[in-house]
Coordinates of N, CA, C and O and ligand atoms in Angstrom, one line a residue:
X1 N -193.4 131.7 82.0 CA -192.0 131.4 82.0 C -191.6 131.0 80.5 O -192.2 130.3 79.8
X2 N -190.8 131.5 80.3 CA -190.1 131.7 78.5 C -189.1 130.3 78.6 O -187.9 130.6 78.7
X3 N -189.5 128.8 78.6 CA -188.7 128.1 79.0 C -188.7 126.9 77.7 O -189.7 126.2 77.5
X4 N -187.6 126.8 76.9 CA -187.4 126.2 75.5 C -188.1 124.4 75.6 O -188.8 123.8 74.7
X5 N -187.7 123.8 76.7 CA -187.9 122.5 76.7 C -189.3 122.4 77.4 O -189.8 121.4 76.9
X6 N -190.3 123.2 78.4 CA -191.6 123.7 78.7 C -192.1 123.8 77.5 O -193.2 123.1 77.6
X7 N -192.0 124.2 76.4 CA -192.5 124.5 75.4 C -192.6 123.2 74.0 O -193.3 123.0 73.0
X8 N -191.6 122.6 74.5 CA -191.5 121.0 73.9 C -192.2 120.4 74.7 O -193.0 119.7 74.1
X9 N -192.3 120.3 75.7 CA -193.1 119.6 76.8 C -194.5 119.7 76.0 O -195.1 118.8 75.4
X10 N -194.8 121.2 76.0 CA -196.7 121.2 75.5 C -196.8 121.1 74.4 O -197.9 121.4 74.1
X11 N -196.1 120.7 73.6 CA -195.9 120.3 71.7 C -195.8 122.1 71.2 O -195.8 122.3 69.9
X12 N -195.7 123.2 71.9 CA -195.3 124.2 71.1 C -194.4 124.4 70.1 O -194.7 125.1 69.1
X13 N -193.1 123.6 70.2 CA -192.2 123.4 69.5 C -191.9 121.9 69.2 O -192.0 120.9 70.0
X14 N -191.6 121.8 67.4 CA -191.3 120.8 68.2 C -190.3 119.6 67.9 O -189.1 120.0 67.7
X15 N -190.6 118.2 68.0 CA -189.2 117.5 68.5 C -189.6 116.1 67.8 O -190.7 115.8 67.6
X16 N -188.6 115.4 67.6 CA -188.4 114.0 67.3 C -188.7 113.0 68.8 O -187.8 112.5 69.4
X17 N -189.9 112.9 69.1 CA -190.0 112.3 70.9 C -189.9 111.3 70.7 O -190.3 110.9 69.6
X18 N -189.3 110.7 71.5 CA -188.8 109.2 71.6 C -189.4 107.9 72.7 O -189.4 106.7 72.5
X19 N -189.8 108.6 73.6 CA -190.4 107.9 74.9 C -191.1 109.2 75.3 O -190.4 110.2 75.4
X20 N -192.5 109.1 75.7 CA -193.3 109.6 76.7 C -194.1 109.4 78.0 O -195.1 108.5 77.8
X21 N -194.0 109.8 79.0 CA -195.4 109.3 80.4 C -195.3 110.6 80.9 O -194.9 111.6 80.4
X22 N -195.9 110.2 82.0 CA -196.7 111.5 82.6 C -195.8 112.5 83.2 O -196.0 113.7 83.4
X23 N -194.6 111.7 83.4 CA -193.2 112.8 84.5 C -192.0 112.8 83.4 O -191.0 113.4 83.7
X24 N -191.9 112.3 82.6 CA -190.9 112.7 81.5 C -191.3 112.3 80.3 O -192.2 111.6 79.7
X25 N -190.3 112.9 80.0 CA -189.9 112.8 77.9 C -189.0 112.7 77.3 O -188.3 113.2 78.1
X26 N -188.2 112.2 76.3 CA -187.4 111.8 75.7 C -187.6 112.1 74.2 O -188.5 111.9 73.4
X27 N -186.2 112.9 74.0 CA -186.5 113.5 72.4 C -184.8 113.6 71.7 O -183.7 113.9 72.2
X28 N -185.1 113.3 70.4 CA -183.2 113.5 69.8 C -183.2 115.2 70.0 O -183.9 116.1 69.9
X29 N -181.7 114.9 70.4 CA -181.0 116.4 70.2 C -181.4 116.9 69.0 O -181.6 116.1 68.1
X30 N -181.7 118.3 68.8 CA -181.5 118.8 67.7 C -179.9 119.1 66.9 O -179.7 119.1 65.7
X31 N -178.9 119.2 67.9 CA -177.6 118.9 67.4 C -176.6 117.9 67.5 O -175.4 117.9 67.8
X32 N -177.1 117.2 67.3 CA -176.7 115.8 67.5 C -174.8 115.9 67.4 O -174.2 116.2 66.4
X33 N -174.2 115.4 68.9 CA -173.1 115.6 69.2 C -172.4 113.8 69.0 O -171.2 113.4 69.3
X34 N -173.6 113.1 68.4 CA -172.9 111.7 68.2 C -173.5 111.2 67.5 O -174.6 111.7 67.4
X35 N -173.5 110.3 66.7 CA -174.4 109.3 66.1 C -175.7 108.8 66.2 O -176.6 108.7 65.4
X36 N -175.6 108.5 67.9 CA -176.9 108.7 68.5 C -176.5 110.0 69.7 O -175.4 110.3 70.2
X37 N -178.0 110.5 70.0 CA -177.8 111.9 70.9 C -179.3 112.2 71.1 O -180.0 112.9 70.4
X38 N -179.5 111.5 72.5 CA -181.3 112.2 72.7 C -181.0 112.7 74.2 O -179.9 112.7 74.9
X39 N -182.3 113.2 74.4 CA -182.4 113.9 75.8 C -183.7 113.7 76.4 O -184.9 113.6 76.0
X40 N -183.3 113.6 77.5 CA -184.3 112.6 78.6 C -184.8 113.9 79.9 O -184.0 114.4 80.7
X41 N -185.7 114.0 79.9 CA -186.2 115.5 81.0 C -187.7 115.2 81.7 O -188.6 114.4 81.4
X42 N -187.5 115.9 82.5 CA -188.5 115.7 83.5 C -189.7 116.6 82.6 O -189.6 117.6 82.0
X43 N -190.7 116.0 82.8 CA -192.1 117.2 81.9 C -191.9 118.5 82.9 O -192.2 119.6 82.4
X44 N -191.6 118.5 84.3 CA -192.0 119.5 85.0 C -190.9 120.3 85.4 O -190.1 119.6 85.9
X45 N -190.6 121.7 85.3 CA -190.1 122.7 84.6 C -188.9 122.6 86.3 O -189.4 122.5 87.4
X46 N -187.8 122.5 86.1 CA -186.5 121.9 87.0 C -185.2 122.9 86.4 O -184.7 122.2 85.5
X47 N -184.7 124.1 86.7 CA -183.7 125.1 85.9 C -182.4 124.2 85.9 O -182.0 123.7 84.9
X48 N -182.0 123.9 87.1 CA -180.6 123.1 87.1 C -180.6 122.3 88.2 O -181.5 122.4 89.0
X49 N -179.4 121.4 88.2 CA -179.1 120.1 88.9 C -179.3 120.8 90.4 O -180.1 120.3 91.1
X50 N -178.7 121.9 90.8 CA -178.9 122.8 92.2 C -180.2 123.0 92.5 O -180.5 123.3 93.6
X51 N -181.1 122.8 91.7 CA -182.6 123.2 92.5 C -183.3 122.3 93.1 O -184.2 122.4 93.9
X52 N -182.7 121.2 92.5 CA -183.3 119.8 93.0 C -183.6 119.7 94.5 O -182.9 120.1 95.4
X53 N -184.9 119.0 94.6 CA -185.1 118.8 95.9 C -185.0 117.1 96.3 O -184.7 116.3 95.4
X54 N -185.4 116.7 97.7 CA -185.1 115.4 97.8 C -187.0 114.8 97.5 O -187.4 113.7 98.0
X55 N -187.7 115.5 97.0 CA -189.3 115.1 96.6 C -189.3 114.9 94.9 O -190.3 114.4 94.3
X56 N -188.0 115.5 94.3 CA -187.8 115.3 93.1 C -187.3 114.0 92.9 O -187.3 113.7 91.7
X57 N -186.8 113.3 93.7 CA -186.2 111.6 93.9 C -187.1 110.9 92.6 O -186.6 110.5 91.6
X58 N -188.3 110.7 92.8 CA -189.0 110.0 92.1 C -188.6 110.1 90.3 O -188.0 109.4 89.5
X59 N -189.3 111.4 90.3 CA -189.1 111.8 88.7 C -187.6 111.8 88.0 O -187.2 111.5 86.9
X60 N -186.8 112.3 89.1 CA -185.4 112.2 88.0 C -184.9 111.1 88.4 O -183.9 111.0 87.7
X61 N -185.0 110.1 89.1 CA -184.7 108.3 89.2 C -185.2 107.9 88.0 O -184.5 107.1 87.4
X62 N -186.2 108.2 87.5 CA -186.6 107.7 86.0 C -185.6 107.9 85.0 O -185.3 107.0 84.3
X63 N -185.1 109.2 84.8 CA -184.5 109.9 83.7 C -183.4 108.5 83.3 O -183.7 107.9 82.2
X64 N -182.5 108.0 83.8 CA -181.5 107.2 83.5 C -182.4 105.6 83.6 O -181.8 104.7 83.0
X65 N -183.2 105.5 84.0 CA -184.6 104.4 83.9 C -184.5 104.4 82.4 O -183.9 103.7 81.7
X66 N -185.6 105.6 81.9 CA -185.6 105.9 80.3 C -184.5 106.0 79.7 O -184.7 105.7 78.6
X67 N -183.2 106.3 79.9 CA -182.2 106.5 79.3 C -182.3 105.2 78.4 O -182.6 104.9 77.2
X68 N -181.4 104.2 80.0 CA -181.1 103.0 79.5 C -182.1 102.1 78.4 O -181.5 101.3 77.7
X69 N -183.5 102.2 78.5 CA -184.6 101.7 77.5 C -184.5 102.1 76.4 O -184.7 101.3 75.5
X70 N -184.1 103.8 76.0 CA -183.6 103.8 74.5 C -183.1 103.7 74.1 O -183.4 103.6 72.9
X71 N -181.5 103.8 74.6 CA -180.3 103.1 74.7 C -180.4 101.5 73.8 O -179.8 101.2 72.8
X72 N -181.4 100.8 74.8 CA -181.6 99.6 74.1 C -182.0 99.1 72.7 O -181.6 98.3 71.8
X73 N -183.1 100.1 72.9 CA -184.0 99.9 71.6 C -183.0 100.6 70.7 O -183.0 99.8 69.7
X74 N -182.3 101.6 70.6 CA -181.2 102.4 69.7 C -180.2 100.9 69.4 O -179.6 100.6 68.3
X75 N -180.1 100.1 70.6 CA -179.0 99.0 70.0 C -177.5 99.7 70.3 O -176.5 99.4 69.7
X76 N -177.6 100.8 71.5 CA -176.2 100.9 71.4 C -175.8 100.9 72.9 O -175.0 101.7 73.4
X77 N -176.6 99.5 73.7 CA -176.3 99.6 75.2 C -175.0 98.0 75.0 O -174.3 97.8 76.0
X78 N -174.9 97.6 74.6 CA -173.6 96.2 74.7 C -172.4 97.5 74.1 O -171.9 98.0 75.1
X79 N -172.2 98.0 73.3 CA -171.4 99.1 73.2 C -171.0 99.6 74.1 O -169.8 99.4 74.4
X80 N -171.9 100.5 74.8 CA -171.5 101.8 75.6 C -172.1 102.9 75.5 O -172.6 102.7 74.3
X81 N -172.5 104.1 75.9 CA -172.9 105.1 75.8 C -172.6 106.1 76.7 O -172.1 105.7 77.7
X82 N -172.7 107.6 76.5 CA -172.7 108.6 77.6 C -173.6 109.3 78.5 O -174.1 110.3 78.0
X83 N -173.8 109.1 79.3 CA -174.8 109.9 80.2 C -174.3 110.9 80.8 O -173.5 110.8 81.7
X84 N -174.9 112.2 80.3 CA -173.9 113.8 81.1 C -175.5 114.5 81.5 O -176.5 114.5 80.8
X85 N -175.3 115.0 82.7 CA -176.1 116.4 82.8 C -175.1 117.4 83.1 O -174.1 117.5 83.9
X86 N -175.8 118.4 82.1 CA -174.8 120.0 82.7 C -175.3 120.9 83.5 O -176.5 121.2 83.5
X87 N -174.2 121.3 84.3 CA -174.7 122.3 85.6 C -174.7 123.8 85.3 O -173.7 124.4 85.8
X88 N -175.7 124.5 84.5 CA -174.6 125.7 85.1 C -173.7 126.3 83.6 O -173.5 125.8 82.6
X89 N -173.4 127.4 84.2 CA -172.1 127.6 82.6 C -171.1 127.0 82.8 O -170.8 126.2 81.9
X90 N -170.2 127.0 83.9 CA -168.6 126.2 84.2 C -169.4 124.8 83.5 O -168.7 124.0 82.8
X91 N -170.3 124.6 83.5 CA -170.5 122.8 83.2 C -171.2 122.5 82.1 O -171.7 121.4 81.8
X92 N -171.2 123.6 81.4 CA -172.2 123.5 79.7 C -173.4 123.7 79.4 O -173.9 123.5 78.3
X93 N -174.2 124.1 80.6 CA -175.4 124.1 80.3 C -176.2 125.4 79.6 O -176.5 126.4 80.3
X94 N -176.6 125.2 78.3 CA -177.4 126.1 77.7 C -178.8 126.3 78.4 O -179.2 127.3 79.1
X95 N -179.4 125.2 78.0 CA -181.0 125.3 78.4 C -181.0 125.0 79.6 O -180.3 124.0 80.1
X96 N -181.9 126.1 80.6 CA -181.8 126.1 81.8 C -183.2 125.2 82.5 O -183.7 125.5 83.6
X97 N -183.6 124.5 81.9 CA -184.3 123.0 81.8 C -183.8 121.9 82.2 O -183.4 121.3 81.2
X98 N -183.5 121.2 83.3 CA -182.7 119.9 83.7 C -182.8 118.8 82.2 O -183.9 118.6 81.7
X99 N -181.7 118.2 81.7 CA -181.6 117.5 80.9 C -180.9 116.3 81.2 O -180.2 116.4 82.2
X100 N -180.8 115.2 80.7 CA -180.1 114.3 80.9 C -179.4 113.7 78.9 O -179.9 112.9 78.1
X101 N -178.2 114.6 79.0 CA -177.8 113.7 77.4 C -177.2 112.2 77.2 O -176.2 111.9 77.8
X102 N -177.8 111.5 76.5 CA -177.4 110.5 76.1 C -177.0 109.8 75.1 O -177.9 109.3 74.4
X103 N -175.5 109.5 74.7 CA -174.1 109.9 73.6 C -174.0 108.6 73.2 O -174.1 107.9 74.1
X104 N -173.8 108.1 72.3 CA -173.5 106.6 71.8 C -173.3 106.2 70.0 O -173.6 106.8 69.0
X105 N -172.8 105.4 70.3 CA -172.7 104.9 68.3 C -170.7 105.5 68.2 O -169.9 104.9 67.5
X106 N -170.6 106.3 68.7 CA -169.3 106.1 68.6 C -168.2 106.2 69.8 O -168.8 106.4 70.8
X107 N -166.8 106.1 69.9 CA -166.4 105.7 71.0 C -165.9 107.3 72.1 O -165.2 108.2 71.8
X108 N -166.5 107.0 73.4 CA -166.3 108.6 74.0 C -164.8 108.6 74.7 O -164.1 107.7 75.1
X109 N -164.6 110.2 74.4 CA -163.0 110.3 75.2 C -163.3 110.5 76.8 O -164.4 110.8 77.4
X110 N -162.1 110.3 77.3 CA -161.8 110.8 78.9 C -160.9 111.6 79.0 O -160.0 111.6 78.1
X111 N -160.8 112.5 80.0 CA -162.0 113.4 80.6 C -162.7 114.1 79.7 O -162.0 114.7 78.8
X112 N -163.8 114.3 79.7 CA -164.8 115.4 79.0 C -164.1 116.3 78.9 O -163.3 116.5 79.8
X113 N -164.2 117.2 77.5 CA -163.8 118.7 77.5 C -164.5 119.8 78.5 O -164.1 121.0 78.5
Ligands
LIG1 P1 -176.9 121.8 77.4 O1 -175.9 122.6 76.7 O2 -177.9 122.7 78.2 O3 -176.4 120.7 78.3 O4 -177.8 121.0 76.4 C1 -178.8 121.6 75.7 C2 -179.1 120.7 74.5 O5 -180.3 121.0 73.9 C3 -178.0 120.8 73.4 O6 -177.4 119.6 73.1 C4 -178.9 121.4 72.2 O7 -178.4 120.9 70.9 C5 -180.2 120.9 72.5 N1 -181.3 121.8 72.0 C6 -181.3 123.1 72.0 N2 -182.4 123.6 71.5 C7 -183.2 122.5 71.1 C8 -184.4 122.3 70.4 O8 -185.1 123.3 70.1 N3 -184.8 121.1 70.2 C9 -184.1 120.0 70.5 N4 -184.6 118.8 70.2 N5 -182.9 120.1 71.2 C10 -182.4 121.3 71.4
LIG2 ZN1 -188.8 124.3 81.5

């Protein structure tokens, strides 16, 4: 499977990682859409928010677990930050790898474009 974030997973490509364990990873965006901008993913290859099962409960309960810990350590959780996953094209999603983005350091609008 030809899969971009699979491939950061096994150090093929690679990435600024930020947090690692056995069921996820944590790495800055390569296009950083804020000041701060990382992404939080399950190591185990998940296309979109629809494929989810209810045995995936465990590993993606983590993702916003890790979020908020780098968040901390970043110094931008008394602030605020954004947590988005994209669904899909109507909902932005490029990499067909479950992601969790996490937006901060400056102030987010309402509603999302
Ligand atoms: P999506 O549009 O699917 O919600 O988000 C995909 C994200 O992955 C984008 O913010 C994009 O900048 C980021 N991205 C795409 N390719 C790479 C890459 O090779 N390395 C890293 N670190 N981020 C990437
Ligand atoms: Zn994958």
């Amino acid at each position: 499977m030809d899969c971009l974030f699979c491939k950061l997973v096994k150090g093929e490509i690679p990435a600024t990682i930020l947090y690692q364990d056995d069921d996820v990873i944590a790495f800055e965006d390569i296009m950083p859409q804020a000041p701060t901008h990382f992404l939080v993913i399950p190591k185990r290859h998940i296309s979109t928010l629809n494929d989810l099962t209810d045995d995936d409960s465990p590993i993606v309960g983590k993702l916003p677990i890790v979020a908020a810990k780098i968040a901390k350590e970043k110094g931008i959780s008394d602030a605020g930050y954004r947590v988005t996953m994209n669904c899909n094209e109507m909902g932005g999603q490029t990499v067909y790898h479950i992601h969790m983005h996490v937006l901060g350091g400056r102030a987010m609008t309402w509603p999302p474009g």
